[in-house]
Amino acid sequence: MPDNPQPSPEAAIAELLSIMARLRDPDGGCPWDLKQTFDTVVPYTIEEAFEVAEAVARRDYPELREELGDLLLQVVFHSQMAREQGLFDFAEVVAVLNEKMVRRHPHVFGEVEAADESAVKVNWEAIKADERARKGREHRSAVDGVPDGLPALQRACKLQKKASKVGFDWRQAGPVREQVGLELAELDQALLEGDRDAIEDELGDVFFTLVNLARHLKLDPDLALRRASDKFEQRFRQVEALADAPLSDYDEAALDGLWREAKKRL
């Protein structure tokens, strides 16, 4: 037998739930954990989801293992707070998920046939629409179901995809690229006029149209921006390495020269 046998999934989950309950115990628990509410924990939940995405992007699987654990902790944290309020507990969260997964995959667990991925998506959307109706959330718009709390790039992309499903979309990328130019021209006009509200509005239109262009090019706008940010970070660090004085001591022309040299090296 191994020196350090791994506990069963059931035992590991039971221990995690016990740890969380102990942290939230008013009698000797952690003061920070006891102070938290659903609202205060949400930002950490979102942050942990992004850290999972970052580990995947880097193909850092040991890190992914740890970040998935941190994300699971968020589910357990919310479930513990709900249990304390008599709302639901972790077991109910899992039970609802299990039932949903079976219900949304009738081509696996039922008698519905799905020849390919497209058929699966059609079935999935139909089942979700039925679920919304059962919950009293009847379909009012093609863009229903896009959470307000999504990161802006993702929300824009999801809204556009939903609108596209009912034919509200450009057929090719060319006209979208032309629209980017038009939106930039409108931004230039707002800049000339100096109206900050108009500038913000037009800049938002530029971002939204760029997301649309990425979608038509079959690219993930979030991944494209992430790569650009990573590239900037690497080059900026190279600029710092090339500089022989604080960057604040350089004028614009000198900084541009350092940047050009960094681009040559990276």
mmCIF file of N, CA, C and O in Angstrom, residues 170-182 209 213 216:
data_model
loop_
_atom_site.group_PDB
_atom_site.id
_atom_site.type_symbol
_atom_site.label_atom_id
_atom_site.label_comp_id
_atom_site.label_asym_id
_atom_site.label_seq_id
_atom_site.Cartn_x
_atom_site.Cartn_y
_atom_site.Cartn_z
ATOM 1 N N TRP A 170 -24.346 40.483 -38.989
ATOM 2 C CA TRP A 170 -23.700 40.567 -40.292
ATOM 3 C C TRP A 170 -23.346 39.158 -40.749
ATOM 4 O O TRP A 170 -23.056 38.282 -39.931
ATOM 5 N N ARG A 171 -23.359 38.962 -42.042
ATOM 6 C CA ARG A 171 -23.065 37.632 -42.580
ATOM 7 C C ARG A 171 -21.567 37.365 -42.699
ATOM 8 O O ARG A 171 -21.127 36.222 -42.683
ATOM 9 N N GLN A 172 -20.784 38.433 -42.862
ATOM 10 C CA GLN A 172 -19.342 38.277 -43.047
ATOM 11 C C GLN A 172 -18.588 39.283 -42.185
ATOM 12 O O GLN A 172 -19.168 40.244 -41.655
ATOM 13 N N ALA A 173 -17.281 39.070 -42.089
ATOM 14 C CA ALA A 173 -16.459 39.930 -41.235
ATOM 15 C C ALA A 173 -16.203 41.297 -41.862
ATOM 16 O O ALA A 173 -16.010 42.284 -41.146
ATOM 17 N N GLY A 174 -16.211 41.390 -43.207
ATOM 18 C CA GLY A 174 -15.884 42.647 -43.882
ATOM 19 C C GLY A 174 -16.704 43.832 -43.412
ATOM 20 O O GLY A 174 -16.136 44.883 -43.032
ATOM 21 N N PRO A 175 -18.035 43.738 -43.422
ATOM 22 C CA PRO A 175 -18.845 44.866 -42.959
ATOM 23 C C PRO A 175 -18.608 45.213 -41.488
ATOM 24 O O PRO A 175 -18.732 46.378 -41.096
ATOM 25 N N VAL A 176 -18.259 44.220 -40.691
ATOM 26 C CA VAL A 176 -17.975 44.493 -39.277
ATOM 27 C C VAL A 176 -16.714 45.337 -39.161
ATOM 28 O O VAL A 176 -16.642 46.277 -38.365
ATOM 29 N N ARG A 177 -15.712 44.986 -39.983
ATOM 30 C CA ARG A 177 -14.466 45.774 -39.977
ATOM 31 C C ARG A 177 -14.741 47.209 -40.411
ATOM 32 O O ARG A 177 -14.169 48.154 -39.847
ATOM 33 N N GLU A 178 -15.621 47.384 -41.388
ATOM 34 C CA GLU A 178 -15.986 48.734 -41.799
ATOM 35 C C GLU A 178 -16.668 49.484 -40.656
ATOM 36 O O GLU A 178 -16.443 50.692 -40.470
ATOM 37 N N GLN A 179 -17.489 48.773 -39.902
ATOM 38 C CA GLN A 179 -18.187 49.400 -38.782
ATOM 39 C C GLN A 179 -17.212 49.854 -37.708
ATOM 40 O O GLN A 179 -17.436 50.880 -37.048
ATOM 41 N N VAL A 180 -16.120 49.092 -37.519
ATOM 42 C CA VAL A 180 -15.087 49.521 -36.566
ATOM 43 C C VAL A 180 -14.573 50.900 -36.951
ATOM 44 O O VAL A 180 -14.418 51.794 -36.104
ATOM 45 N N GLY A 181 -14.326 51.093 -38.250
ATOM 46 C CA GLY A 181 -13.860 52.393 -38.722
ATOM 47 C C GLY A 181 -14.869 53.496 -38.472
ATOM 48 O O GLY A 181 -14.509 54.607 -38.057
ATOM 49 N N LEU A 182 -16.136 53.197 -38.704
ATOM 50 C CA LEU A 182 -17.185 54.182 -38.461
ATOM 51 C C LEU A 182 -17.275 54.543 -36.977
ATOM 52 O O LEU A 182 -17.439 55.723 -36.620
ATOM 53 N N THR A 209 -17.983 46.724 -30.984
ATOM 54 C CA THR A 209 -17.817 46.341 -32.388
ATOM 55 C C THR A 209 -16.565 45.499 -32.586
ATOM 56 O O THR A 209 -16.542 44.582 -33.421
ATOM 57 N N LEU A 213 -16.228 41.877 -34.264
ATOM 58 C CA LEU A 213 -15.255 41.512 -35.291
ATOM 59 C C LEU A 213 -14.519 40.237 -34.894
ATOM 60 O O LEU A 213 -14.333 39.331 -35.721
ATOM 61 N N HIS A 216 -16.710 37.254 -35.525
ATOM 62 C CA HIS A 216 -16.818 36.897 -36.936
ATOM 63 C C HIS A 216 -15.532 36.269 -37.463
ATOM 64 O O HIS A 216 -15.557 35.508 -38.429
#
